XYZ file of C-alpha atoms in Angstrom:
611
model
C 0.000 0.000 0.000
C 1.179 3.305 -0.755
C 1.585 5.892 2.209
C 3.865 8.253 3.693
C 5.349 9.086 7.089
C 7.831 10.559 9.648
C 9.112 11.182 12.949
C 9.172 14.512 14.816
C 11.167 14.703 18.040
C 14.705 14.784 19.765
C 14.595 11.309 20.888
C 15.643 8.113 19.100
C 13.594 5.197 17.164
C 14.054 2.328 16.007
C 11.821 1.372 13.374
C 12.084 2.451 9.952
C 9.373 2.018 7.078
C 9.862 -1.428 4.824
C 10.408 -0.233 1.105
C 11.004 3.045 2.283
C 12.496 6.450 0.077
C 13.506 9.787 1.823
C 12.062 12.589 1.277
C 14.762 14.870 0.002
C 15.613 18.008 2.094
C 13.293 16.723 5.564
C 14.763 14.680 8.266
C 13.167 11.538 8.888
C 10.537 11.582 6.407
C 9.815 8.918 4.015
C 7.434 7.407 1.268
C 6.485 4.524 0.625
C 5.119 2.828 -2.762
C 5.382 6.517 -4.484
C 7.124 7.145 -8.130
C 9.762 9.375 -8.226
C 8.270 12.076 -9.985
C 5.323 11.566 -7.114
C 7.566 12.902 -4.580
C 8.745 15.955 -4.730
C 10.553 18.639 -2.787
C 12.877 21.891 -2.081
C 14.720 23.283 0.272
C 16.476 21.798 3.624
C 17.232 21.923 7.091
C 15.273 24.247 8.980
C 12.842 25.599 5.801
C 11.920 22.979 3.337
C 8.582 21.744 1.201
C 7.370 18.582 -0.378
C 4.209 17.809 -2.081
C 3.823 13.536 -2.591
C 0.577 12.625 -5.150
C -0.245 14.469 -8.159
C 0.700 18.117 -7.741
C -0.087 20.747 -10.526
C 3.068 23.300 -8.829
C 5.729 23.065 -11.202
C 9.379 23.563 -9.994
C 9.758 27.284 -9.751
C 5.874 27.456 -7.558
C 7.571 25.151 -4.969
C 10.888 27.123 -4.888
C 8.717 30.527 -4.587
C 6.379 28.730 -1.915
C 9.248 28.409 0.441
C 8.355 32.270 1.408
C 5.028 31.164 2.318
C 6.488 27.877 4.429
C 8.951 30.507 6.334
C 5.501 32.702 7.492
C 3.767 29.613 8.190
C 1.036 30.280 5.666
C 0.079 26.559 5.880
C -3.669 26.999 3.921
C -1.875 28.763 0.657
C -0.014 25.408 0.533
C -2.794 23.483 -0.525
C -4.088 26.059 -3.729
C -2.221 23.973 -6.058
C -4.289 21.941 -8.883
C -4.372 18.163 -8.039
C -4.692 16.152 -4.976
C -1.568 15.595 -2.808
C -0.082 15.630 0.913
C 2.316 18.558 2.066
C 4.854 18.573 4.181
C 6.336 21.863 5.404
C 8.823 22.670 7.917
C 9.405 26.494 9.190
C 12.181 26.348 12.282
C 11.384 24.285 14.921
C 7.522 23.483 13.621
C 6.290 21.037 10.997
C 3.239 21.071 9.867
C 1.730 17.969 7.632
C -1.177 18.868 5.232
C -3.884 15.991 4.130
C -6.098 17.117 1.376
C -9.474 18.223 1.941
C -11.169 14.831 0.386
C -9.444 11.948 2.853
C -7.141 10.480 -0.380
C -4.432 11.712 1.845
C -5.611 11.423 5.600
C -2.941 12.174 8.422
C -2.772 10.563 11.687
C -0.856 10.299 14.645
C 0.346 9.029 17.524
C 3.490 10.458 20.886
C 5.660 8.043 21.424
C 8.544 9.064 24.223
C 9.279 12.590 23.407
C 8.805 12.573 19.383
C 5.807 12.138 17.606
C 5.056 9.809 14.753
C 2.890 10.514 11.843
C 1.407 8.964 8.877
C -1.071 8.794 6.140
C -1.823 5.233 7.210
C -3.473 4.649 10.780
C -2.746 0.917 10.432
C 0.913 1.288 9.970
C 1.092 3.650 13.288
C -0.913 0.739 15.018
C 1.260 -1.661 14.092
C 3.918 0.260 15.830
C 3.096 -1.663 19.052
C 0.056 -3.775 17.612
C -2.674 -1.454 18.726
C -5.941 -3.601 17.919
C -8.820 -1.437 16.062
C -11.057 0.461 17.847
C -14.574 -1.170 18.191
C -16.229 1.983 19.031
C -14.953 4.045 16.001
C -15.437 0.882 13.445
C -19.318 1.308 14.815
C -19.323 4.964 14.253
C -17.964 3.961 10.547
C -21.009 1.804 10.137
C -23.545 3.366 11.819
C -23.152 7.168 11.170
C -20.870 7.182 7.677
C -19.770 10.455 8.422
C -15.437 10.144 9.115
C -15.553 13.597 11.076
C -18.557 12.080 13.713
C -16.414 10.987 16.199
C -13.611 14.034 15.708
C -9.904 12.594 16.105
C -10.571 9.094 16.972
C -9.349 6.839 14.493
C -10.285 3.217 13.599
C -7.210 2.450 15.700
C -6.859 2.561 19.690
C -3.420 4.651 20.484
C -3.969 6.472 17.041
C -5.173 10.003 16.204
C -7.075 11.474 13.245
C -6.577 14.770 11.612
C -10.430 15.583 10.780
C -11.198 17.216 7.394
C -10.004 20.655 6.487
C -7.369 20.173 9.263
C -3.720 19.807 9.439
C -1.339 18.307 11.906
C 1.261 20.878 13.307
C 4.128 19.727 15.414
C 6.311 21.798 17.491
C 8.201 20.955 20.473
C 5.273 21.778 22.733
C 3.867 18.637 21.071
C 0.965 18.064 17.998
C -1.761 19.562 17.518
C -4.293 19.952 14.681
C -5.183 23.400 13.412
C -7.760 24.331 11.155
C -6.999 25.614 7.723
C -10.163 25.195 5.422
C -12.847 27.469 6.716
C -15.935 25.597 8.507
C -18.625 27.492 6.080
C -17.573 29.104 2.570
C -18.839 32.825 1.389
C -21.418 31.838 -1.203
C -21.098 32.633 -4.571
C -23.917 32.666 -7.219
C -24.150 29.536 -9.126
C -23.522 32.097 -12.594
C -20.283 33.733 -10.647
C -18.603 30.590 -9.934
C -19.100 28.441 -13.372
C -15.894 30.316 -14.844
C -14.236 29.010 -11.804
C -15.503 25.579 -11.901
C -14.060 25.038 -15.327
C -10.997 26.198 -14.906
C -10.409 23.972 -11.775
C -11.528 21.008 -13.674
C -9.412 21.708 -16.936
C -6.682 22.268 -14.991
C -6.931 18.747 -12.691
C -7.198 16.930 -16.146
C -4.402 19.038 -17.869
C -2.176 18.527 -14.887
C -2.056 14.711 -14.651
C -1.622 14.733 -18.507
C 1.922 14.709 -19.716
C 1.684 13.964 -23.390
C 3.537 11.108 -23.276
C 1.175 8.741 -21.304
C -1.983 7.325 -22.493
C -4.945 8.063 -21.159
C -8.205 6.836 -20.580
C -12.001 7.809 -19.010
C -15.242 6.348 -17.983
C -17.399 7.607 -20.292
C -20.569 6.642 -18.320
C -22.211 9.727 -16.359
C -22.227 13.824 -17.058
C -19.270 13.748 -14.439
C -17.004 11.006 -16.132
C -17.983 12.281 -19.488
C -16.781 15.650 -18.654
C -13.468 14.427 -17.506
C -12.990 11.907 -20.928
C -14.143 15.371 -23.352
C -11.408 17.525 -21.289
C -8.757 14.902 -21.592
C -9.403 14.297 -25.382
C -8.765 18.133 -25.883
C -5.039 17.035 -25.151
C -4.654 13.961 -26.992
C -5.891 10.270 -28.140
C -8.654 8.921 -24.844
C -9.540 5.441 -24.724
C -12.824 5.650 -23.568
C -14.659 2.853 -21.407
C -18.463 2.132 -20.660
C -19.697 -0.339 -18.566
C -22.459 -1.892 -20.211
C -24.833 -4.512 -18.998
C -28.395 -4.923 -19.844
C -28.761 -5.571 -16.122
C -28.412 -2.203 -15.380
C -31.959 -0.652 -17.961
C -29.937 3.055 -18.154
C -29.118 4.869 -20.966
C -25.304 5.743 -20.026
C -23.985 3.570 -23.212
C -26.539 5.236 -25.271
C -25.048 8.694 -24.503
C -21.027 7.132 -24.838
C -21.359 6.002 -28.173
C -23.057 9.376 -29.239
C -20.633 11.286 -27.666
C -17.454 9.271 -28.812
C -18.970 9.543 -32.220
C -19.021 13.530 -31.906
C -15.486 13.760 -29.584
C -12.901 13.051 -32.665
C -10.331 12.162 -29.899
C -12.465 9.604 -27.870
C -11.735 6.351 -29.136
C -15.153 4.187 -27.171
C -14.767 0.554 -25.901
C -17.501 -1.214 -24.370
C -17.276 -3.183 -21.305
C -19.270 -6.524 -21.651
C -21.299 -8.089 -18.659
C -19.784 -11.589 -17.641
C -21.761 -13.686 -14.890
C -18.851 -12.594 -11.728
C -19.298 -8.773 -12.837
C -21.578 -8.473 -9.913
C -21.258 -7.158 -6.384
C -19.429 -9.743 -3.960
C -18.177 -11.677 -6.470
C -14.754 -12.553 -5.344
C -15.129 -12.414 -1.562
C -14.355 -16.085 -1.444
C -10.583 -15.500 -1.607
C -9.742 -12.221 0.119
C -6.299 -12.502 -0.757
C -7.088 -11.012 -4.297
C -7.991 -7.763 -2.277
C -5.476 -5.250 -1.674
C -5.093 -4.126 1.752
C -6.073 -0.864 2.552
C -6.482 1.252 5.478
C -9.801 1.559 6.363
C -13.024 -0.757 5.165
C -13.444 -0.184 1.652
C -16.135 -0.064 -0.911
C -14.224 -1.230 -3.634
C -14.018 -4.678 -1.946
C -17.978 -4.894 -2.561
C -17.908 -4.010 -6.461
C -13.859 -5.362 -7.076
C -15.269 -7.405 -10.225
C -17.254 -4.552 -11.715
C -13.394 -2.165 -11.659
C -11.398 -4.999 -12.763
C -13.476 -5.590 -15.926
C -13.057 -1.655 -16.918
C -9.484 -1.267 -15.978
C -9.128 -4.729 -18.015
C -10.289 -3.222 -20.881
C -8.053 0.003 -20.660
C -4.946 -2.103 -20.087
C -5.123 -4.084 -23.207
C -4.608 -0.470 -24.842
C -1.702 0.109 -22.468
C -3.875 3.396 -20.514
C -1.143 4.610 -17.643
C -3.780 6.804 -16.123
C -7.446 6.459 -16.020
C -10.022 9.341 -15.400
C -12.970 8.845 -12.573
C -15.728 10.854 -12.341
C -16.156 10.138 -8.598
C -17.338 12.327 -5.989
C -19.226 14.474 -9.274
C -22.316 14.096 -7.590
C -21.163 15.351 -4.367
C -19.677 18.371 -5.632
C -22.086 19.458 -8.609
C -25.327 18.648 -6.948
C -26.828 18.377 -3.549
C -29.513 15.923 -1.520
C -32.963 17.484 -0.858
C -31.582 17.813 2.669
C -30.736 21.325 2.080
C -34.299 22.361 2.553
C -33.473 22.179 6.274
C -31.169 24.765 5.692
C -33.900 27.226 3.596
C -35.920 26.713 6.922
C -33.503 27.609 9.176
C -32.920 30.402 7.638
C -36.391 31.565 6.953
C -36.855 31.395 3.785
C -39.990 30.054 3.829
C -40.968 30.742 -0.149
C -38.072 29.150 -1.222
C -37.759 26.108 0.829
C -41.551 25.907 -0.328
C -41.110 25.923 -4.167
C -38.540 23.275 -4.111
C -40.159 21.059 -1.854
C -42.987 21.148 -4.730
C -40.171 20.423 -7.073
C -38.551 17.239 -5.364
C -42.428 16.198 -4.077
C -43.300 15.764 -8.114
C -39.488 13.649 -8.542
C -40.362 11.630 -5.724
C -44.321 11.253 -6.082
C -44.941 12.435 -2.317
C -46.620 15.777 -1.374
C -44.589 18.849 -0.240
C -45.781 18.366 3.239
C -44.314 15.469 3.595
C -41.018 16.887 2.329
C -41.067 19.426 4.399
C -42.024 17.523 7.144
C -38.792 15.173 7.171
C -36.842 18.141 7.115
C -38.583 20.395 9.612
C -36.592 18.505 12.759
C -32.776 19.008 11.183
C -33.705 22.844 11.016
C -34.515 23.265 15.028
C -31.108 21.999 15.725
C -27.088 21.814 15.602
C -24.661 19.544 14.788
C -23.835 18.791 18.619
C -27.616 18.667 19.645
C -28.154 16.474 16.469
C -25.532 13.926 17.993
C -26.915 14.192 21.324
C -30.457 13.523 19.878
C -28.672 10.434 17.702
C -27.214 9.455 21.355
C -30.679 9.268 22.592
C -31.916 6.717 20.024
C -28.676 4.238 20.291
C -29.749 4.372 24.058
C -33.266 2.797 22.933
C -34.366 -0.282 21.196
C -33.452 -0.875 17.461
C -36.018 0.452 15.230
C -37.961 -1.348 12.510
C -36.289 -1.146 9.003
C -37.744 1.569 6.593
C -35.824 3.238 3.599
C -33.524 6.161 4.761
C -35.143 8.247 2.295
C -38.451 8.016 4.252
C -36.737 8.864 7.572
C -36.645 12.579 8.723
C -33.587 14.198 7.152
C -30.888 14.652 9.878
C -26.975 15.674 10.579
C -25.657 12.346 10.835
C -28.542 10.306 9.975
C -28.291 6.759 11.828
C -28.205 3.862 9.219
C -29.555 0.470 9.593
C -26.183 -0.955 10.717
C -27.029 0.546 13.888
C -29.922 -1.524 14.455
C -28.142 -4.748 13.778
C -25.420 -3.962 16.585
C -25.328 -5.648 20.088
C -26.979 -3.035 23.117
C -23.683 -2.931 24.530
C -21.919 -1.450 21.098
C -25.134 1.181 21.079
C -24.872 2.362 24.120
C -20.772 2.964 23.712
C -21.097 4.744 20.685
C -23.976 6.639 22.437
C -21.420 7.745 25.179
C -18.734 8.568 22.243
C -21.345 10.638 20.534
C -22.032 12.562 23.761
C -18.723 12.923 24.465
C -18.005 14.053 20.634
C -21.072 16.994 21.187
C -19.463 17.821 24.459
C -16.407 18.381 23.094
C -17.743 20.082 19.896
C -15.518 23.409 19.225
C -16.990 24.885 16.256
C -20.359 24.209 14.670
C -21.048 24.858 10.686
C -24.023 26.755 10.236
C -25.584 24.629 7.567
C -26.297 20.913 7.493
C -25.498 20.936 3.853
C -22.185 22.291 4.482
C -21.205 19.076 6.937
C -22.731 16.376 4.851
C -21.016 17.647 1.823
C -17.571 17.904 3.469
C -18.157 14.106 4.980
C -19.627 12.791 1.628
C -16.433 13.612 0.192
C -14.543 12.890 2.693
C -15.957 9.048 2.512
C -15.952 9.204 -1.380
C -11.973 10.275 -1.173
C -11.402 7.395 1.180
C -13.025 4.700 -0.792
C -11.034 5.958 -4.192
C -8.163 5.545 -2.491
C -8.904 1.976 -2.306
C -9.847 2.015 -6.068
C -6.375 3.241 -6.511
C -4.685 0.712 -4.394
C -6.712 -2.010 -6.920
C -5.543 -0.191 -10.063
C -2.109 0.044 -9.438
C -1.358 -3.541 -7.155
C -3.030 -5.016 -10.533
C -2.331 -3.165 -13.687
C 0.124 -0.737 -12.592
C -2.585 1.980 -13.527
C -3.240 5.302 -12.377
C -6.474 6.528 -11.293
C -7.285 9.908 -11.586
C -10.185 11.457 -9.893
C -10.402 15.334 -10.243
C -13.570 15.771 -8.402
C -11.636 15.271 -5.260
C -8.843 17.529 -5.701
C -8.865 20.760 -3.232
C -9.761 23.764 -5.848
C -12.250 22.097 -7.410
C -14.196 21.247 -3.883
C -13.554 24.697 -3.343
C -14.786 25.735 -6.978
C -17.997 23.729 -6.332
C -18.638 23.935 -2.941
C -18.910 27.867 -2.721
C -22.413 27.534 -4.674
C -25.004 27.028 -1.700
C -27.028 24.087 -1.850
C -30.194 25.251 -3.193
C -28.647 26.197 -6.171
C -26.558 23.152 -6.729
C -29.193 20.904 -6.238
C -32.186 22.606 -7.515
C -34.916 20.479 -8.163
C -36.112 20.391 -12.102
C -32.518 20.929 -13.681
C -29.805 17.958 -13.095
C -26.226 19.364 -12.403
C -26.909 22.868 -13.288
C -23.118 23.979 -12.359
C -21.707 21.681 -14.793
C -24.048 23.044 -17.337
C -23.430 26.525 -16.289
C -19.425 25.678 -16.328
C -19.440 23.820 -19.842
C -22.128 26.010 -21.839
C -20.708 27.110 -25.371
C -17.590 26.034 -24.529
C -16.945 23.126 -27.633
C -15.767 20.760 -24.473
C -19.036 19.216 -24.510
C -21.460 18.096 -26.868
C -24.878 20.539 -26.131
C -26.868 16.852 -25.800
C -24.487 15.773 -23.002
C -25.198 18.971 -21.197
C -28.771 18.715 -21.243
C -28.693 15.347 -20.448
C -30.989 14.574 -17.202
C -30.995 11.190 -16.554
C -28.519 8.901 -13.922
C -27.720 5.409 -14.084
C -27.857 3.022 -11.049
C -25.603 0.243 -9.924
C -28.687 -1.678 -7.616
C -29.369 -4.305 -10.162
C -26.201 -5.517 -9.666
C -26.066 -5.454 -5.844
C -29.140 -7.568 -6.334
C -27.656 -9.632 -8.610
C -24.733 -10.180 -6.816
C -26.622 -10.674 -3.332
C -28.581 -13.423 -4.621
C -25.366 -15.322 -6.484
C -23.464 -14.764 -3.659
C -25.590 -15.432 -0.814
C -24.388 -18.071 0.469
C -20.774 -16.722 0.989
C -22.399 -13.662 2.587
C -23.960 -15.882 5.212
C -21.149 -17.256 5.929
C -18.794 -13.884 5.991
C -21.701 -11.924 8.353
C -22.462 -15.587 9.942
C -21.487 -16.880 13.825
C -17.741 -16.671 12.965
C -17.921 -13.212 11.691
C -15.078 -10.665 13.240
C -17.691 -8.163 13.467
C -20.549 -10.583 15.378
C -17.672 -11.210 18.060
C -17.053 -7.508 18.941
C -21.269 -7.207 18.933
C -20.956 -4.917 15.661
C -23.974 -7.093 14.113
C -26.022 -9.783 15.456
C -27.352 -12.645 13.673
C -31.031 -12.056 13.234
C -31.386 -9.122 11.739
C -28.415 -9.758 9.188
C -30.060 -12.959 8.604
C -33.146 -11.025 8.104
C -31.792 -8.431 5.700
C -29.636 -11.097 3.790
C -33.241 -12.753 3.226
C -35.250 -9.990 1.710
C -32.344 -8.889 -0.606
C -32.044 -12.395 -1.626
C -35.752 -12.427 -2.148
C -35.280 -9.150 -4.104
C -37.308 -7.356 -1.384
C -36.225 -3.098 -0.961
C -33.392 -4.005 1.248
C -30.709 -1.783 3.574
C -28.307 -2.430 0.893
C -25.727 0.814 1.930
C -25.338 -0.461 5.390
C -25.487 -4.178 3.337
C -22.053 -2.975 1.476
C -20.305 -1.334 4.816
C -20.607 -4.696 6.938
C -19.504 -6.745 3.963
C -16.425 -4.370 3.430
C -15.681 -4.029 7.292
C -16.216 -7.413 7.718
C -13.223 -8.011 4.677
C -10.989 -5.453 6.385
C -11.249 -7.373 9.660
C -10.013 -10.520 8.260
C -7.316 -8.289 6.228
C -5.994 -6.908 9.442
C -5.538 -10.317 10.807
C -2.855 -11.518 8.298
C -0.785 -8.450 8.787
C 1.822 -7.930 11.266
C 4.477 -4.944 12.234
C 6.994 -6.576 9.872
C 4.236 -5.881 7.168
C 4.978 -1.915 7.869
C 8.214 -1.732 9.644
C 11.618 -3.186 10.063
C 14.236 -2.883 12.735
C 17.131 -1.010 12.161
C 18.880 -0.171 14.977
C 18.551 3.141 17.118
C 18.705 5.529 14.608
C 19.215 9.421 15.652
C 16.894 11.689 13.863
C 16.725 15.839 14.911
């Protein structure tokens, strides 16, 4: 697995990172897994830099950034196009910079009188073997929201840098400091489309070189932008998943658009019988390991098919257009925000608007999002406290609960009263705690959408690259264009009666697009294969969530309702099919952790001095 870490402190260590590089110009810093042109850095000593991922700053920005390091302007260090970590040392403090999406997370952990950190949690566990954290694994499955529990991590003994933080460390010890603001100044939806588009066509420009092939989804409005931007540059081998399974109208739109995109030369992806969800959870050795439970474990067989297909044309990186819909759109949930703010008329006409979508009446819209407006994010988890205190509630669909901060999924319900009622107490203690508050829900539940999106590409990544020696490449995550995006409020983002209007806005008369892929209004869905794959595979399912499941001995799940739920879906019944995928892929990760060790991460070498 790729990651990155270092030591901070006067005392001595003795554990170095297996496969290790230095990071040029910083004292005990190292990567692991990274190319060479992936790690990059300037100056030395006592005032140095280095950006490891894909970094749009060419040589000359770095050298000129070293001003910025020396005044400890940490934020202006993360402005450059692409998605990367930072590392920046001014005197006697260090500060480490994830990126605002989770690809790049930073943790840490004291050890002595020096500090450890790293962009893996389980490598600082393995330090000393610290076992995972029940309570935070139930927070992962309950709430889905990374930021819930603040700077716990999956790991006991290991902290988390939460989103839009960074980890400074000085010899008064480590602390995390905020550097993304909590709430943006909103800019009209008109104002920012410039913006957008130049934050997208620079992440695709940026990870183009001219001399690597490329190649795109070519699927949804988001992936579709990404393959029309790249082919502006060069020859795209374009990819669409097709399988009648699936009733959408996404390889409909590919071929017309590769037919109108000169540059986009279109391949379709064939169903087979394993390209299903859980297909391949019977060996768990053809997983990659990664860091945290990931999604990509659920839907491995769907990826390998497409990244197949682009390695028979010898594609070195490969567009995504993950984490589009976060960015470019917005839930209905937003309307709690319109109340909260008294705007009555507003949060009126759209609730007409998503009533007609959904076939429900505006009442009952506004209803479900009437509680979420009368409250904060700390009351919100105090209120979600309350309810893990209770009994488990009957199953509906989480659309047809009352919209809420951190909305409590199903997993919840299938976890033993002892797990509830901890994660109750880390909720409270979470609120309690509770610093800062954003003023609008839609503001938190985009920052953790993407911050759960970022995390579960990284995974994607790790699959690419351990099996095809592929890049992926997912500009949707990278810092400017979250910021690009993210400055529209919600209401405008996710109006009701025009899909994606920001992409629209951004692309309009602009060549990049063809005008039918603009107005394009229609999404496909991935649930006929979940179905698919829960009925072919159900019998390896029962067995992975079954009496010897890692998860059923820490009281994460209980039989009967798994059983339960593992029966409808099987029966092709509506079925709790998110919280479905995150006890699959939690359950995988459990099993993962189990055949990794400390010599996995680390190797003795002696007590090495490091300033």
């Amino acid at each position: 697995m790729r990651w990155s870490t270092g030591w901070y402190g006067a005392s001595r260590h003795d554990r170095l990172p297996r496969n290790r590089r230095p990071v040029p110009g910083l004292d005990a810093a190292w990567a692991v897994g990274w190319l060479t042109n992936q790690v990059r850095s300037v100056g030395s000593g006592p005032l140095a830099l280095a950006v490891i991922g894909d970094c749009g700053a060419d040589d000359q920005q770095l050298h000129q950034a070293l001003t910025t390091v020396r005044t400890r302007g940490w934020a202006a260090l993360t402005c450059w196009p692409g998605s990367y970590l930072t590392i920046a040392r001014s005197g006697e403090s260090l500060a480490v910079i994830g990126d605002l999406a989770g690809q790049y997370p930073v943790y840490w952990r004291t050890e002595g009188t020096g500090t450890w950190w790293a962009t893996s949690a389980g490598a600082l566990a393995a330090l000393d073997g610290a076992p995972f954290d029940p309570t935070a694994l139930a927070a992962h499955l309950a709430l889905a929201q990374p930021d819930a529990l603040g700077q716990r991590s999956l790991f006991r003994a290991v902290s988390r840098v939460p989103t839009g933080h960074l980890l400074l460390m000085t010899p008064g010890g480590a602390t995390t400091v905020r550097y993304e603001p909590i709430d943006y100044q909103p800019v009209s939806l008109p104002d920012a489309a410039p913006r957008v588009r130049a934050a997208l066509s620079d992440a695709v420009d940026m990870r183009l070189d001219g001399t690597r092939a490329a190649s795109a989804d070519l699927a949804g409005l988001d992936s579709t932008t990404l393959a029309c931007l790249a082919a502006r540059r060069g020859p795209v081998i374009a990819v669409t998943f097709a399988d009648a399974r699936l009733r959408d109208d996404d390889l409909t739109y590919a071929i017309r658009t590769a037919a109108a995109v000169p540059q986009l030369t279109h391949h379709a992806v064939p169903s087979r019988d394993e390209t299903v969800y859980y297909c391949g959870l019977d060996d768990l050795s053809s997983l990659p390991l990664t860091d945290a439970p990931n999604a990509y474990a659920v839907t491995a067989a769907i990826k390998r098919a497409v990244l197949e297909t682009v390695t028979e044309h010898r594609s070195a990186v490969h567009f995504t257009g993950a984490a589009g819909d976060a960015v470019l759109s917005a839930p209905s949930s937003y309307l709690s925000d319109l109340l909260r703010d008294r705007r009555h008329r507003r949060a009126l006409a759209h609730a007409h608007g998503h009533a007609r979508l959904r076939h429900i009446s505006p009442l009952t819209v506004l209803r479900r999002a009437r509680p979420a407006s009368r409250t904060g994010l700390g009351g919100a988890w105090r209120c979600t406290a309350t309810e893990l205190h209770e009994a488990p509630r009957e199953w509906v669909p989480q659309a047809e609960r009352p919209v809420a901060w951190t909305p409590l999924l199903a997993a919840a319900d299938w976890m033993s009263p002892e797990v509830r009622h901890q994660l109750a107490e880390a909720l409270e203690a979470a609120a309690d705690e509770l610093s800062e508050e954003p003023r609008h829900l839609a503001a938190w539940t985009d920052r953790q959408d993407l911050a759960r999106v970022g995390a579960d590409t990284s995974g994607l990544r790790e699959l690419a690259r351990a099996d095809y020696g592929m890049e992926v490449a997912a500009p949707f995550l990278d810092n400017e264009v979250i910021r690009a995006c993210l400055v529209v409020p919600a209401d405008q983002r996710g109006a009701p009666g025009r899909y994606k209007p920001l992409l629209a806005e951004a692309f309009a008369h602009t060549d990049v697009l063809p005008d039918f892929v603009l107005a394009r209004a229609t999404k496909g869905g991935f649930n006929a294969l979940a179905y698919a794959g829960l009925t072919r595979h159900a019998a390896i399912l029962a067995r992975l969530l079954g009496p010897s499941s890692r998860l059923a001995a820490a009281g994460l799940i209980t039989q009967p309702p798994v059983e339960h739920m593992l029966q409808r879906a099987t029966a092709g019944q509506p079925t709790a099919l998110g919280a479905l995928h995150l006890a699959v892929s939690a359950e995988v990760w459990l099993r993962q952790l189990e055949t990794t060790t400390a010599a996995s991460w680390w190797e003795v070498a002696g007590h090495v001095a490091v300033a």
